[in-house]
CSV table of C-alpha atoms and ligand atoms in Angstrom, one decimal:
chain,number,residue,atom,x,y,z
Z,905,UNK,CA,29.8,51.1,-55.5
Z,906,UNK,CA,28.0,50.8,-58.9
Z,907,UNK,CA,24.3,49.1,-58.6
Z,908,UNK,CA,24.4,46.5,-61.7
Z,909,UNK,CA,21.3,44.7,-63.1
Z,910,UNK,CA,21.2,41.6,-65.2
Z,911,UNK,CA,19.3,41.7,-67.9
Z,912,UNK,CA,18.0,38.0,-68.8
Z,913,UNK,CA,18.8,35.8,-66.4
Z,914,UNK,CA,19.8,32.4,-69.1
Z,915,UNK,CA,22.6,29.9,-69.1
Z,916,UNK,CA,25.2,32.9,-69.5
Z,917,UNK,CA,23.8,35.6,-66.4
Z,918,UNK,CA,25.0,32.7,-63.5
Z,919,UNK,CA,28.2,34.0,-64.6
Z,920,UNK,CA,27.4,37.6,-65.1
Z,921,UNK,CA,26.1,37.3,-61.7
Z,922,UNK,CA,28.8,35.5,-60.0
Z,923,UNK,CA,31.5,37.5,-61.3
Z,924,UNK,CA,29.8,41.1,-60.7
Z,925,UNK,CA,29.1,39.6,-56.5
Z,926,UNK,CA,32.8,38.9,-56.5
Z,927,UNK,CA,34.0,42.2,-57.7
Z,928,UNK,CA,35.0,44.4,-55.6
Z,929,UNK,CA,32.7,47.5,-55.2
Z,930,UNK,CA,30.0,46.7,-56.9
Z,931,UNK,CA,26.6,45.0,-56.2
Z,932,UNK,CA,24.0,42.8,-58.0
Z,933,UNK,CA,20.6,44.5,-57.3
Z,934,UNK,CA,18.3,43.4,-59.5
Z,935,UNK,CA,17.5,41.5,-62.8
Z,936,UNK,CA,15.0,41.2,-65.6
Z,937,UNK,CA,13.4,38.1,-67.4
Z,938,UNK,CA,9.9,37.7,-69.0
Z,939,UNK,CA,10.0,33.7,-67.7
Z,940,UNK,CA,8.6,33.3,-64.5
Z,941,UNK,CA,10.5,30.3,-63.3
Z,942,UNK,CA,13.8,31.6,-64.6
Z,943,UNK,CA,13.5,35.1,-63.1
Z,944,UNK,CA,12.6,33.2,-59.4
Z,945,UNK,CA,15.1,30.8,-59.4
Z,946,UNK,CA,17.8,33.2,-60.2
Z,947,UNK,CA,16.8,35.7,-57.7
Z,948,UNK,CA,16.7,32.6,-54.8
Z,949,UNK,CA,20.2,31.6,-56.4
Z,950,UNK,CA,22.0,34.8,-56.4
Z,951,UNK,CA,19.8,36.7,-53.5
Z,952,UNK,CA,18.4,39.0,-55.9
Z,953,UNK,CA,15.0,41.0,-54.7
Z,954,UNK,CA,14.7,43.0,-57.0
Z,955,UNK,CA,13.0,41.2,-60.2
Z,956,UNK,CA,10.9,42.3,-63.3
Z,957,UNK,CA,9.4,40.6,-65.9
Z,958,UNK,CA,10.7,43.7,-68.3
Z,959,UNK,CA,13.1,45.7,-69.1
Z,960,UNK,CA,10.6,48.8,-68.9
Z,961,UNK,CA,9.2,48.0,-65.0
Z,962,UNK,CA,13.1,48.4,-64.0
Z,963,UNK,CA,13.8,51.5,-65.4
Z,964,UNK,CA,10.7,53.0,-63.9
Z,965,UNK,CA,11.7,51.9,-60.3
Z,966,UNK,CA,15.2,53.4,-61.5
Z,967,UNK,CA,17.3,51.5,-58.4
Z,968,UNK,CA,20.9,50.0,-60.3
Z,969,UNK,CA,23.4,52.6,-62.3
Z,970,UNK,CA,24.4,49.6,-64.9
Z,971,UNK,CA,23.4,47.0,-66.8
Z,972,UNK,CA,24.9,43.6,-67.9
Z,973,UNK,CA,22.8,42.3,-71.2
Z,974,UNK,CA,23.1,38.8,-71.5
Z,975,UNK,CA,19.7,38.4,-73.4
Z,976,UNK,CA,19.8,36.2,-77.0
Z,977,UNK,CA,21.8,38.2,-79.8
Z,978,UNK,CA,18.5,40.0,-81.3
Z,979,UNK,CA,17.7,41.5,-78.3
Z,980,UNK,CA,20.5,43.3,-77.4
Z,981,UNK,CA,20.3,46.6,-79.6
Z,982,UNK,CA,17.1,47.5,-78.7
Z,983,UNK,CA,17.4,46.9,-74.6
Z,984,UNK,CA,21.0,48.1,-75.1
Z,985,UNK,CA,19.5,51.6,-76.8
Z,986,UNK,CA,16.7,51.7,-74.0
Z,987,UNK,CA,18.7,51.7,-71.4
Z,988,UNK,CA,21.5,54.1,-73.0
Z,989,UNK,CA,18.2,56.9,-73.6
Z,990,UNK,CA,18.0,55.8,-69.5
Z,991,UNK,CA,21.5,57.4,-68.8
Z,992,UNK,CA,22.7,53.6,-67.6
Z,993,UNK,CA,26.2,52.1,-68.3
Z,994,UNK,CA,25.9,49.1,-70.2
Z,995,UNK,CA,28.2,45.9,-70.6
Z,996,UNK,CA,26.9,44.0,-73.0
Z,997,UNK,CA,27.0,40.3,-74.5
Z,998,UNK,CA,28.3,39.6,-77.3
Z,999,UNK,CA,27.6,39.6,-80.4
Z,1000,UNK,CA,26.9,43.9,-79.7
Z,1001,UNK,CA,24.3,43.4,-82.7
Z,1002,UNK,CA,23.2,41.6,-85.5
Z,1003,UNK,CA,24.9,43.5,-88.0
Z,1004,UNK,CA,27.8,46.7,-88.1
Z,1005,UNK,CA,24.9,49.5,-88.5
Z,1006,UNK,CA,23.4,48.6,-85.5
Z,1007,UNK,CA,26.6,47.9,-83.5
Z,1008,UNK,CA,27.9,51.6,-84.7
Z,1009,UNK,CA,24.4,53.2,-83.8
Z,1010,UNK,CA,25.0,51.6,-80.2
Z,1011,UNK,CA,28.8,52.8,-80.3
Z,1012,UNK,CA,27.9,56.5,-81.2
Z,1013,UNK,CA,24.8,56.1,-78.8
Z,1014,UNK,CA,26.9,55.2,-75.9
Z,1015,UNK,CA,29.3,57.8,-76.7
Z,1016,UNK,CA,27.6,60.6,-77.1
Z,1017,UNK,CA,25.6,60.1,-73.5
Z,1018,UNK,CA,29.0,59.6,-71.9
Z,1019,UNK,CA,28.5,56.2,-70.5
Z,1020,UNK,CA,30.4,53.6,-69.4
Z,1021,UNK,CA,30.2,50.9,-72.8
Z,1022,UNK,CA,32.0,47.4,-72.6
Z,1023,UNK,CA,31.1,44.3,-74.9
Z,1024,UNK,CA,32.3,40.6,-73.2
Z,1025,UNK,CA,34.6,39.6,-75.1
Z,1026,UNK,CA,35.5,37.1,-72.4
Z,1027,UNK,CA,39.0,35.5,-73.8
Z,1028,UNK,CA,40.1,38.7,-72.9
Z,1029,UNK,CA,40.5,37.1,-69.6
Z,1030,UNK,CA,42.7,34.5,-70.7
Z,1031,UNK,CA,46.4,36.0,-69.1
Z,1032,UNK,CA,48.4,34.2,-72.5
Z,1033,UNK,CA,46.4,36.3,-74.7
Z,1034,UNK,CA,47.4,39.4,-72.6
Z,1035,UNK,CA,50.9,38.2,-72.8
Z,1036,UNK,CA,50.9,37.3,-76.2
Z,1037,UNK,CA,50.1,40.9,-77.2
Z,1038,UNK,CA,52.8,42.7,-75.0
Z,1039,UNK,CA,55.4,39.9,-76.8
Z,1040,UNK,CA,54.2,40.8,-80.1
Z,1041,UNK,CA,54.2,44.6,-79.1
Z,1042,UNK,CA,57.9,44.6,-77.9
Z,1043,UNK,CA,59.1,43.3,-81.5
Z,1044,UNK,CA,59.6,39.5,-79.3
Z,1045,UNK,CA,58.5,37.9,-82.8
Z,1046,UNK,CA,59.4,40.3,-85.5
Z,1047,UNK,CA,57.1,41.1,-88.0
Z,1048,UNK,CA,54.1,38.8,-88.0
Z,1049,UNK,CA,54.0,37.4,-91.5
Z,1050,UNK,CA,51.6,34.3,-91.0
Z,1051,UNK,CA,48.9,33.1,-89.0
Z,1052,UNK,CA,46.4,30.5,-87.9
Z,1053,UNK,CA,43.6,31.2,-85.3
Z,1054,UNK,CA,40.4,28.6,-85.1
Z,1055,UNK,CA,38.1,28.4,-82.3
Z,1056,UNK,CA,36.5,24.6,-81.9
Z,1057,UNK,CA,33.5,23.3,-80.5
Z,1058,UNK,CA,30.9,20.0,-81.1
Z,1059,UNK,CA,28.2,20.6,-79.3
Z,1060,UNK,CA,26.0,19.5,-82.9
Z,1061,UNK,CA,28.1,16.3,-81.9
Z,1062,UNK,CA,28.8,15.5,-78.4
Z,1063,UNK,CA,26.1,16.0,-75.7
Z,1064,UNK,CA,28.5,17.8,-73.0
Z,1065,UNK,CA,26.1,20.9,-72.9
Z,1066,UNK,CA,22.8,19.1,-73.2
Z,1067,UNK,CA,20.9,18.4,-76.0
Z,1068,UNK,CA,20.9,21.1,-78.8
Z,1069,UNK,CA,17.2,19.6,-80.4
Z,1070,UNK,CA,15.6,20.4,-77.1
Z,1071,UNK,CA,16.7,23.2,-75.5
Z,1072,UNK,CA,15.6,26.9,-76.5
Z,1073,UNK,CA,19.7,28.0,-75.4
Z,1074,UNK,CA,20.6,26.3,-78.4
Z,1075,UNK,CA,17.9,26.2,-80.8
Z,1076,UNK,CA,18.1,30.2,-81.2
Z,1077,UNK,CA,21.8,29.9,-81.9
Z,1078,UNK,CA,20.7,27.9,-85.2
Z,1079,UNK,CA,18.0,29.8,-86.7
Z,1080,UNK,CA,18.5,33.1,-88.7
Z,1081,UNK,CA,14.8,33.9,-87.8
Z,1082,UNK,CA,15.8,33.9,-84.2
Z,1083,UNK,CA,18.5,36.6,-84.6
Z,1084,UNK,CA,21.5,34.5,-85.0
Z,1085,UNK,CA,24.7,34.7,-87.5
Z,1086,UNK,CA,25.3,31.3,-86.5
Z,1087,UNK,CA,28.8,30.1,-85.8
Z,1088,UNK,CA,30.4,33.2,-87.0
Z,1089,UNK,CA,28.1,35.2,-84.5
Z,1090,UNK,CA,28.3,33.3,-82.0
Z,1091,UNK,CA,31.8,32.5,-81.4
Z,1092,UNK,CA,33.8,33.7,-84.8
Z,1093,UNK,CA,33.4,37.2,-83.3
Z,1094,UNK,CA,35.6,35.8,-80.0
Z,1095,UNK,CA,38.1,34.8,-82.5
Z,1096,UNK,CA,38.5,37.5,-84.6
Z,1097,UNK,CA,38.9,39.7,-81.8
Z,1098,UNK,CA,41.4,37.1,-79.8
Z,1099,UNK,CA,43.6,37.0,-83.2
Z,1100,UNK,CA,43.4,40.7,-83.8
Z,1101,UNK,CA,43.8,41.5,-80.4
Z,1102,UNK,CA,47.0,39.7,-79.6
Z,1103,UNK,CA,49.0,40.3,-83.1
Z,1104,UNK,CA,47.6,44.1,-82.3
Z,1105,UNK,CA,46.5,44.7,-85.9
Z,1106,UNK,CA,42.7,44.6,-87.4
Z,1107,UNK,CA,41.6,43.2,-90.2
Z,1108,UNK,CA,42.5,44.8,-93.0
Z,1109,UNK,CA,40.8,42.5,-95.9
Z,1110,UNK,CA,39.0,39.3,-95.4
Z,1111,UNK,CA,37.2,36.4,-98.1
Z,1112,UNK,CA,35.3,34.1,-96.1
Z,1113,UNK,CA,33.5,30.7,-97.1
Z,1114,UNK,CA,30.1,30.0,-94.7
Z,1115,UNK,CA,28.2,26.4,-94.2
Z,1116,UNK,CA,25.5,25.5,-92.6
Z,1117,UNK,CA,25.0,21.3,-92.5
Z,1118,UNK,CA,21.5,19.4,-92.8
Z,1119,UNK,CA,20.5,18.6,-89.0
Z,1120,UNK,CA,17.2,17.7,-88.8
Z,1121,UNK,CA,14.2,16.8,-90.9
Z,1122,UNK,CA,13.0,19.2,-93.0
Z,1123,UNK,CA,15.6,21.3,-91.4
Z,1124,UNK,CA,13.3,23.0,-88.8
Z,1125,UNK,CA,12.8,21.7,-84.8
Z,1126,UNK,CA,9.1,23.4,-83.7
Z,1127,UNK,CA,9.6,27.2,-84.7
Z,1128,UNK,CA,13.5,27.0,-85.2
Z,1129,UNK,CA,14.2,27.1,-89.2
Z,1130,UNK,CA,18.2,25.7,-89.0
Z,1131,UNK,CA,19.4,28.1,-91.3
Z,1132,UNK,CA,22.6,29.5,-89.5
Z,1133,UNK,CA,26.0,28.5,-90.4
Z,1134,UNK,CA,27.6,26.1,-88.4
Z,1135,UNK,CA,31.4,26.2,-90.0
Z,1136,UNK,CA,33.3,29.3,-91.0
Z,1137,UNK,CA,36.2,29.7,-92.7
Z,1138,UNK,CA,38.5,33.2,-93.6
Z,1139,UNK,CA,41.5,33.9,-95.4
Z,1140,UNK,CA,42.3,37.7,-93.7
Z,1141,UNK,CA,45.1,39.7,-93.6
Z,1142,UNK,CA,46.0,41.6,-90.7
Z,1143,UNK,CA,47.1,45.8,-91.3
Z,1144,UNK,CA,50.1,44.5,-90.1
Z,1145,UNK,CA,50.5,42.3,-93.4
Z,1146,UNK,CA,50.2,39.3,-92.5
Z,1147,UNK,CA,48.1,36.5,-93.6
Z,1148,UNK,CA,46.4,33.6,-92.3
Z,1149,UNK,CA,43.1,32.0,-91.3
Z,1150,UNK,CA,40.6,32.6,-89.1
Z,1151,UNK,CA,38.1,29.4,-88.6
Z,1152,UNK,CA,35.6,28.8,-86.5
Z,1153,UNK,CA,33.2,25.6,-85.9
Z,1154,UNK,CA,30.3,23.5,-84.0
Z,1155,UNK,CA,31.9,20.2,-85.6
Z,1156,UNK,CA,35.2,20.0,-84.4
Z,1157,UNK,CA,34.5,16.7,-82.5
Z,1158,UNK,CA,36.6,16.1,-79.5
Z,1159,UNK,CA,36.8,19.7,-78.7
Z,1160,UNK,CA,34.3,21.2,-76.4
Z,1161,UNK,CA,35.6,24.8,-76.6
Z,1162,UNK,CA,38.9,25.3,-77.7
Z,1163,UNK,CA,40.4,28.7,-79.3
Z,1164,UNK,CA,44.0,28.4,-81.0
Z,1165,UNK,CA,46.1,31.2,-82.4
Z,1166,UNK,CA,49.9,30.8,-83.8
Z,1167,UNK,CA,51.5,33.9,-84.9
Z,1168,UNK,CA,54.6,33.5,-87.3
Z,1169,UNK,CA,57.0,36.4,-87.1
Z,1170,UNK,CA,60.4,36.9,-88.7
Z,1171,UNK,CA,62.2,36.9,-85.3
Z,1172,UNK,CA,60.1,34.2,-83.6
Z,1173,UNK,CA,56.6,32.4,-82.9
Z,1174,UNK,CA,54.0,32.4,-80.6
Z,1175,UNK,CA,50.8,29.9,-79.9
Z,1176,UNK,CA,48.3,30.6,-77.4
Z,1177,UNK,CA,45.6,28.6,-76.1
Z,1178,UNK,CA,42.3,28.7,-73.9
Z,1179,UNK,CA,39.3,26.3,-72.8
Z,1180,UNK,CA,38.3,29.5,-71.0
Z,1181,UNK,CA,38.9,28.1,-68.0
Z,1182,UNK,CA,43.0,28.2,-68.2
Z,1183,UNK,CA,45.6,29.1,-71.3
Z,1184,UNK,CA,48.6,28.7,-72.0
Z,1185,UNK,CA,51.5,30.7,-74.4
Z,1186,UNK,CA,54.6,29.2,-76.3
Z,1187,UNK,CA,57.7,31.1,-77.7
Z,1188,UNK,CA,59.9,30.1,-80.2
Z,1189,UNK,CA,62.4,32.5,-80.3
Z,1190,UNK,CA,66.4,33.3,-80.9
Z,1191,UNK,CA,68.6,31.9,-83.7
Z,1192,UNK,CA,68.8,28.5,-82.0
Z,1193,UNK,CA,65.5,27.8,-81.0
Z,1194,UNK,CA,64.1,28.6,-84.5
Z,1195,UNK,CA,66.6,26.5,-86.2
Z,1196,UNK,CA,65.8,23.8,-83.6
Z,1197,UNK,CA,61.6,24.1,-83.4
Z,1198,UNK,CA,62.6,24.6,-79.8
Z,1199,UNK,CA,59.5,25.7,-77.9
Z,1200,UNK,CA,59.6,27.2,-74.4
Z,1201,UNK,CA,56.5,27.8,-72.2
Z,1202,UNK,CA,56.0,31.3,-71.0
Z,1203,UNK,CA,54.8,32.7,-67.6
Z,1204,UNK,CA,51.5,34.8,-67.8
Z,1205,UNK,CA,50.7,36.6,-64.4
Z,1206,UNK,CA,46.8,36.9,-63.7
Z,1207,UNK,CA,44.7,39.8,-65.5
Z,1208,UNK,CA,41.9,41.5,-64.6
Z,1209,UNK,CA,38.6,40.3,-65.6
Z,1210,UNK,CA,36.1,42.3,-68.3
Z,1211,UNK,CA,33.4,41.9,-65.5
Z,1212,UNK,CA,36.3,43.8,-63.2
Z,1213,UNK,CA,37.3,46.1,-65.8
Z,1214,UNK,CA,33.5,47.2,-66.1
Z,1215,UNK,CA,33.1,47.4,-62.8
Z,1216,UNK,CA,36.2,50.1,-62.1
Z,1217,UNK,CA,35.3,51.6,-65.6
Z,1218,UNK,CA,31.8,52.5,-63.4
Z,1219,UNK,CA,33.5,53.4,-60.7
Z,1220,UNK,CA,36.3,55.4,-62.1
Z,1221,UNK,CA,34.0,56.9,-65.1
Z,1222,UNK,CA,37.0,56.5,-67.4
Z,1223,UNK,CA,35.7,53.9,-70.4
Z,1224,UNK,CA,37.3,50.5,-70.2
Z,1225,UNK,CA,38.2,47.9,-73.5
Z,1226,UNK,CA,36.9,46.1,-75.3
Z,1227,UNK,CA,34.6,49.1,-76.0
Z,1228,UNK,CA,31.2,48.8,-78.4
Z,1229,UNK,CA,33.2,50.5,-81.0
Z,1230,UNK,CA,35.7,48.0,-80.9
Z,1231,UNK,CA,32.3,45.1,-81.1
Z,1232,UNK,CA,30.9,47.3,-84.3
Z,1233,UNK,CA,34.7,46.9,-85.7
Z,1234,UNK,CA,34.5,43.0,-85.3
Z,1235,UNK,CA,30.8,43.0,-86.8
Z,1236,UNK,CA,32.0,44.5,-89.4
Z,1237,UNK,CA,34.3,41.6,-90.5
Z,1238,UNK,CA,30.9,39.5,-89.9
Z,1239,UNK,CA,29.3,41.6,-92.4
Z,1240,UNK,CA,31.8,40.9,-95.1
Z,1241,UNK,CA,32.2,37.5,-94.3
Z,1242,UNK,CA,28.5,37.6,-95.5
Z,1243,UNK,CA,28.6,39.2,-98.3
Z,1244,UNK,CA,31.8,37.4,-99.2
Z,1245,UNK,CA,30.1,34.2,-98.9
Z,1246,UNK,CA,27.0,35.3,-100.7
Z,1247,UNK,CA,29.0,36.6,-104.3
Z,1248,UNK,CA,31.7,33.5,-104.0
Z,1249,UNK,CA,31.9,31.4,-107.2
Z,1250,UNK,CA,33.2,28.2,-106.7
Z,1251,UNK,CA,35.5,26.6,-109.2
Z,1252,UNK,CA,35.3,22.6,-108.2
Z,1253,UNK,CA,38.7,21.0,-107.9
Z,1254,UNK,CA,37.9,17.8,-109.7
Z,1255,UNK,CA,35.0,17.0,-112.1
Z,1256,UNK,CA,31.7,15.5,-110.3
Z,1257,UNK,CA,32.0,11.4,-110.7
Z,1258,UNK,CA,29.3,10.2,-112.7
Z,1259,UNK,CA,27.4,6.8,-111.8
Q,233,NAD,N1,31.0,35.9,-73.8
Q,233,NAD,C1,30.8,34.6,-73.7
Q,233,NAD,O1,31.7,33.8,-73.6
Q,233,NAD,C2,29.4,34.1,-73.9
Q,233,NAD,C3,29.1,32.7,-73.6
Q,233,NAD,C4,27.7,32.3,-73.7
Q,233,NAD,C5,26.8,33.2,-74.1
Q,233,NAD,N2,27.1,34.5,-74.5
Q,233,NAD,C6,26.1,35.4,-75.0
Q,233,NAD,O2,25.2,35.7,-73.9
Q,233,NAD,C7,23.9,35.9,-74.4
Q,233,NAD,C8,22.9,35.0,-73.7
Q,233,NAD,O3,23.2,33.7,-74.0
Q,233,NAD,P1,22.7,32.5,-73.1
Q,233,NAD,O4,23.4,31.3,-73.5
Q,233,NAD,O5,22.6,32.9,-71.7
Q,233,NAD,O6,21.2,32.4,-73.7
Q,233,NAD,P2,19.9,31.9,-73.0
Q,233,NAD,O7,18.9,31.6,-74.0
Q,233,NAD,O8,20.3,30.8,-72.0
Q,233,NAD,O9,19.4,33.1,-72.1
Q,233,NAD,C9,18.9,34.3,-72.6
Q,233,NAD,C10,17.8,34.8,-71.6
Q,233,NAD,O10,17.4,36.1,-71.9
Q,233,NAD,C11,16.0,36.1,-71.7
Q,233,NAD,N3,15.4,37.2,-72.5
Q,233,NAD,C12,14.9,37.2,-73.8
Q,233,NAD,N4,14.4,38.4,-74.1
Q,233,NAD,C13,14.6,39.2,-73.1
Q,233,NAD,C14,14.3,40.6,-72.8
Q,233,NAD,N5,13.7,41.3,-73.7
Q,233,NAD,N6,14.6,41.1,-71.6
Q,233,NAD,C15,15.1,40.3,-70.6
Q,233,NAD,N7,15.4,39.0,-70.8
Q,233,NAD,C16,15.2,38.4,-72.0
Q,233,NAD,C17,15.5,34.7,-72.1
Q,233,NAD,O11,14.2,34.4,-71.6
Q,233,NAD,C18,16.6,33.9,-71.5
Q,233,NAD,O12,16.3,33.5,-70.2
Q,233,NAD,C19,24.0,35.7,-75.9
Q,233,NAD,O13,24.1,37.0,-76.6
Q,233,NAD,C20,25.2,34.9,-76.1
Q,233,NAD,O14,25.9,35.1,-77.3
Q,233,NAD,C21,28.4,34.9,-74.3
């Protein structure tokens, strides 16, 4: 039975929470969060005694064997190194850091204590992606020679998470200052991975294109500076050879939180989809569906959860995936997509109109 504590106790720990009570063999024992309201409501809502206001007042009472780290992104490395000197196994949110040098100190950290280390890359849990990759792995499609993976949301648009001026949830996600790599951060990492994982090749070379849109006067709310990007946009190609695109957005009205990926192989196709809630996978496949576009759906049995995988990686001591090594590989791609953007010279398709 593995004794987990959540560490910050925001929008994303009810599900931390609710997943880790429903797995089996393993208990939520305590959690950690410097607001006082927060931390109390949390504990009444998940039946947690055990609260701290920091991260230090848990490990001296010493009670749990893992944490989940679901603080904001620039938090993470150091409460993720704290509690790797502590000996504790550690599943952590992503993005693992805010840039590769940090992720692969935490990576070599966690491996050279010996513990447990899992990052949340939580379309993992989506059974079409899990599919997708076995297809691809038994040569289903052929060689993958093209590809197109986005993943869509408008909450700058539509209000169907709240407000973004007035909540602190989203106001971090938008400000550099605050630790964020904006859109490519915060959900470009899930993409990357998703597209990578399921055409079971990295990225082997990637240009990228950033942008970050005028939201608000002065572009600032209170202490926020809205300088993160909020569109992203590569051109990679996979070790695999193939090349496609990799997008990722907060203006793709009409989409609250949609992740696409279609494969293009020389035997076949694949396209899989997830709101995170259910996905689905389609096969083109076999000389007379791909000289008809004839698509057929495919059956995906259930997978395990990452929150279940950490759990019997606790309980079994054997390491489980996605790994932090495998989060400093992905924020590595973040780091080029940077310095992509940053030394891009554009050459404009059309000369400006004058008057
Ligand atoms: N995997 C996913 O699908 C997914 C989805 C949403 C969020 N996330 C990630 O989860 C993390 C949290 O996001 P959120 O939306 O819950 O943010 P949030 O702002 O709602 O919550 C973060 C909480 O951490 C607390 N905190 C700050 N510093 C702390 C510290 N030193 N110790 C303990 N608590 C501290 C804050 O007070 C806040 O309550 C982020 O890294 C985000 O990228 C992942």
């Amino acid at each position: 039975m593995v004794k987990i504590l959540i560490l910050g106790t925001g929008s994303m720990a009810t599900n931390h929470a609710a997943a880790f009570k429903a797995a089996p063999n393993s208990s939520v024992v305590a959690a950690v969060e410097p607001d006082a309201d927060r931390r109390a409501a949390f504990g009444k809502q998940f039946g947690i005694e055990n609260l701290f206001p920091d991260l230090e007042s848990a490990i001296a009472w010493g009670g749990f064997d893992a944490a989940a780290n679901v603080t904001p992104d620039a938090v993470h490395y150091p409460t993720t190194m704290r509690l790797l000197e502590a000996g504790k196994h550690v599943f952590c949110e992503k993005p693992l850091a805010t840039n590769y040098p940090l992720a692969l100190e935490m990576a070599e950290t966690a491996e050279a204590k010996g513990v447990i280390n899992m990052v949340n890359f939580t379309y993992r849990n989506s059974p079409a992606l899990q599919k997708a990759r076995e297809l691809v792995a038994s040569g289903a499609i052929g060689e993958i020679r093209h590809f197109e993976a986005s993943y869509l949301q408008s909450w700058l648009v539509g209000k169907q998470w709240g407000d973004w001026r007035t909540e602190s949830r989203w106001l971090w996600r938008l400000s550099e200052e605050h630790g964020s790599k904006g859109v490519l951060g915060d959900v470009g990492v899930h993409i990357v991975d998703f597209a990578s994982f399921a055409a079971d090749s990295n990225v082997a070379t990637v240009e990228s294109r950033l942008k970050t849109f005028h939201k608000a006067p002065g572009d600032k709310i209170g202490d926020y500076p809205l300088d993160a990007n909020d569109s992203a946009v590569m051109t990679a190609e996979f070790a695999n050879g193939a090349l496609g695109t990799i997008t990722a957005t907060r203006f793709a009205t009409g989409h609250a939180n949609d992740l696409s990926l279609a494969l293009f192989g020389t035997a076949g196709a694949l396209e899989v989809k997830t709101d995170g809630r259910a996905s689905s996978l389609r096969i083109c496949t076999g000389e007379k569906d791909i000289d008809g576009q004839i698509w057929k759906d495919v059956e995906t049995p259930p997978v395990a959860t990452t929150y279940e995988r950490f759990v019997i990686a606790c309980n079994t001591g054997v390491n489980g995936d996605p790994d932090f090594r495998r989060a400093a590989d992905i924020q590595r791609i973040l780091d080029l997509c940077f310095a992509q953007d940053k030394a891009r010279t554009l050459t404009a398709a059309a000369p400006a109109v004058e008057g």
